[in-house]
Short mmCIF file of C-alpha atoms in Angstrom, two decimals:
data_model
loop_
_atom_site.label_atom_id
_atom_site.label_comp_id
_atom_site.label_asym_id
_atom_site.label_seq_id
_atom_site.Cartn_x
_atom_site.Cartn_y
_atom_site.Cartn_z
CA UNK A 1 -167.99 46.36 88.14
CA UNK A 2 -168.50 46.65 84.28
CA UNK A 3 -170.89 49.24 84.56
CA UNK A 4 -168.10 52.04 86.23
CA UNK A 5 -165.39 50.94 84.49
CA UNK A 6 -167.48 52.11 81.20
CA UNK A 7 -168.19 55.43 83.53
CA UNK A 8 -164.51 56.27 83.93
CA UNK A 9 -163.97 55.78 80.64
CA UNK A 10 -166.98 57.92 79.75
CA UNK A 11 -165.57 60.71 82.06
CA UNK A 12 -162.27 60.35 80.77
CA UNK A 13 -163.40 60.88 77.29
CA UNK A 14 -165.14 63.77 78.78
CA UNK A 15 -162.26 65.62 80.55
CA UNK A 16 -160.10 64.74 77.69
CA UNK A 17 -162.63 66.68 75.21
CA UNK A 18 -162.33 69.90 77.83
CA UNK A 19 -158.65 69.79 77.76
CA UNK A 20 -158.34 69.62 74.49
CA UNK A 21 -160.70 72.57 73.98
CA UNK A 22 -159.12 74.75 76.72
CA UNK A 23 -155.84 74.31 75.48
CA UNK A 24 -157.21 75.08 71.76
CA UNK A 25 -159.12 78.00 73.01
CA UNK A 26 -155.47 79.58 75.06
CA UNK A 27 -153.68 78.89 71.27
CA UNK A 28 -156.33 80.95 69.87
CA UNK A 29 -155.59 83.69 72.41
CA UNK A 30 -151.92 83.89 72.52
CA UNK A 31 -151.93 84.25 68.27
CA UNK A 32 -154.98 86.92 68.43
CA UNK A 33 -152.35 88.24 71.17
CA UNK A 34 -149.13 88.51 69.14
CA UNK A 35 -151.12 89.29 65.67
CA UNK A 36 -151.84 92.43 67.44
CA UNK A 37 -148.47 93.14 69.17
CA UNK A 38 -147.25 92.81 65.56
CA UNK A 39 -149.73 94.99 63.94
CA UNK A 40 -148.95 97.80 66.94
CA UNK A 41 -145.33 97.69 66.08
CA UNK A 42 -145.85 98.15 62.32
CA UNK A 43 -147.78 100.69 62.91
CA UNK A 44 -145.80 102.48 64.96
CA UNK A 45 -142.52 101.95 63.13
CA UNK A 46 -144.25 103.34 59.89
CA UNK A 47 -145.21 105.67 61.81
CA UNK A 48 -141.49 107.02 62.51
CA UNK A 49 -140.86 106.45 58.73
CA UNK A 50 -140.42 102.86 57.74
CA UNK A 51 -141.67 101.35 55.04
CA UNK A 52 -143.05 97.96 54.69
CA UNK A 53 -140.80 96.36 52.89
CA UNK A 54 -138.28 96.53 55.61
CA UNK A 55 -140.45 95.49 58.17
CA UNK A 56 -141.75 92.19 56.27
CA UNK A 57 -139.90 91.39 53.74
CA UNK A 58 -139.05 88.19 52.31
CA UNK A 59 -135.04 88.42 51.35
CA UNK A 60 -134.59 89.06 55.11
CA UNK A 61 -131.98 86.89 56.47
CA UNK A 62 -132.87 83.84 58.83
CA UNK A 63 -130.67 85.63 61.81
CA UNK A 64 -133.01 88.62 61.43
CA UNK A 65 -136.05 86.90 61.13
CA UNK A 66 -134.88 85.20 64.13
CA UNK A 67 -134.22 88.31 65.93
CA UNK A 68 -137.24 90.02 64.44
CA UNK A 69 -139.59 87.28 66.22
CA UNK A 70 -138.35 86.92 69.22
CA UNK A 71 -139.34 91.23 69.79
CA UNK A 72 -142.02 91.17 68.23
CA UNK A 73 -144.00 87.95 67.89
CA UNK A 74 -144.49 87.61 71.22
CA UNK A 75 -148.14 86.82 73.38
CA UNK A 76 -147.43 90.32 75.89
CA UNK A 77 -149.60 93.13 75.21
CA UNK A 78 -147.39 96.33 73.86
CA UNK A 79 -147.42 99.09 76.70
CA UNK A 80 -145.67 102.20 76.54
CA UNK A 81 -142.36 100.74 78.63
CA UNK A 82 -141.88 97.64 76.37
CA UNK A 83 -142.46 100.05 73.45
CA UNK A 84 -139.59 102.40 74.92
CA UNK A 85 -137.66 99.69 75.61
CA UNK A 86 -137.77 97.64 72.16
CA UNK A 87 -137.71 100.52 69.55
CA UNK A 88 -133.88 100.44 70.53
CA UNK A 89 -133.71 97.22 69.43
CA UNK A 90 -135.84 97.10 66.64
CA UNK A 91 -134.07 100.17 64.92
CA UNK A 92 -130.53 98.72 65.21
CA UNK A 93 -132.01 95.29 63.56
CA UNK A 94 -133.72 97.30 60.81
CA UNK A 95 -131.13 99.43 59.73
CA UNK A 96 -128.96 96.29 59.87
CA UNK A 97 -130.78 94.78 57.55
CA UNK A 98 -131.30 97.62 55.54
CA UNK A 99 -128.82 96.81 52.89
CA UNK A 100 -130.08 93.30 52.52
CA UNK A 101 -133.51 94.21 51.56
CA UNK A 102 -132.52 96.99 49.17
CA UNK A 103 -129.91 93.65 47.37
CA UNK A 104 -132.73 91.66 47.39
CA UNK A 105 -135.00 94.17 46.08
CA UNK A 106 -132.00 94.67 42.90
CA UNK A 107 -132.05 91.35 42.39
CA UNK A 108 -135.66 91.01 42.04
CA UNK A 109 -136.13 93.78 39.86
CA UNK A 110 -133.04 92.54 37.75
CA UNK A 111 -134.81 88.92 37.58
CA UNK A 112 -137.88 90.43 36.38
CA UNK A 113 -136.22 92.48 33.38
CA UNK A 114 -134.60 89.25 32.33
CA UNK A 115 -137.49 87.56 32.41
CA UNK A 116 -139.28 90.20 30.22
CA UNK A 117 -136.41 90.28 27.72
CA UNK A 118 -136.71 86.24 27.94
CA UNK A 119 -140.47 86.60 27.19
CA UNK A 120 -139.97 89.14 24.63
CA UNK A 121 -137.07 87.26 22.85
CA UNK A 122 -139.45 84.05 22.56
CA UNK A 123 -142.27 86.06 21.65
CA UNK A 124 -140.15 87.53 18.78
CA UNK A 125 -138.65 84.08 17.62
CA UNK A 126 -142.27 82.84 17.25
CA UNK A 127 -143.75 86.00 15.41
CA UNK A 128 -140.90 86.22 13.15
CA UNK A 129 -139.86 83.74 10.31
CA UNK A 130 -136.64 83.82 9.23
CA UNK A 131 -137.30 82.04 5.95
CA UNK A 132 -140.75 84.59 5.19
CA UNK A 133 -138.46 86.55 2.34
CA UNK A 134 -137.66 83.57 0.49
CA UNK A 135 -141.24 82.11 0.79
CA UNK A 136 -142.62 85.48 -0.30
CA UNK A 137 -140.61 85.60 -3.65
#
């Protein structure tokens, strides 16, 4: 009686290892899937004139990126119909978001020039002495 119960368990063990790699294995096919759905549609979108930084960039807001996944990160191959039928889509949420990612954009480029003028301020401070005149004379 020993002797199958050490089978099943065996066999379970087995089966379980299967599973596990079958359902590993589907995973791996549904991203390589949507990886290249997303890929189609950037291409395609730059293709009718927009630029990266609309399509992926990172001062989008969460409703968009919401929005933006649930078109385009999906596990369906892109044929011609869905195409037709989600550029529609896709254009109203980019030039939605348009304005957002040109702010964000501002802002970053604003950061970085205070961050230079930061840099360059402590940069000066440490070059120049204010006491050198008097230690000169």
């Amino acid at each position: 009686m020993r002797y199958f119960g050490s089978c099943r368990i065996q066999e379970g063990d087995q089966l379980l290892k299967y599973f596990d790699s079958v359902a590993a294995s589907r995973s791996d096919e549904l991203q390589v899937l949507k990886l290249e759905r997303k890929e189609q549609i950037h291409k395609r979108l730059r293709a009718l004139g927009w630029e990266n930084r609309y399509l992926d960039c990172p001062g989008n807001s969460e409703q968009f990126k919401k929005q933006w996944s649930s078109l385009v990160e999906v596990a369906k191959p892109l044929t011609e119909r869905i195409w037709t039928n989600l550029l529609p889509k896709l254009t109203r949420l980019l030039e939605e978001n348009r304005g957002q990612v040109e702010i964000y954009e501002q802002e970053q480029r604003q950061y970085e020039r205070q961050r230079k003028v930061e840099e360059l301020l402590g940069e000066f401070a440490r070059v120049s002495n204010p006491y050198q005149s008097i230690i000169d004379t």
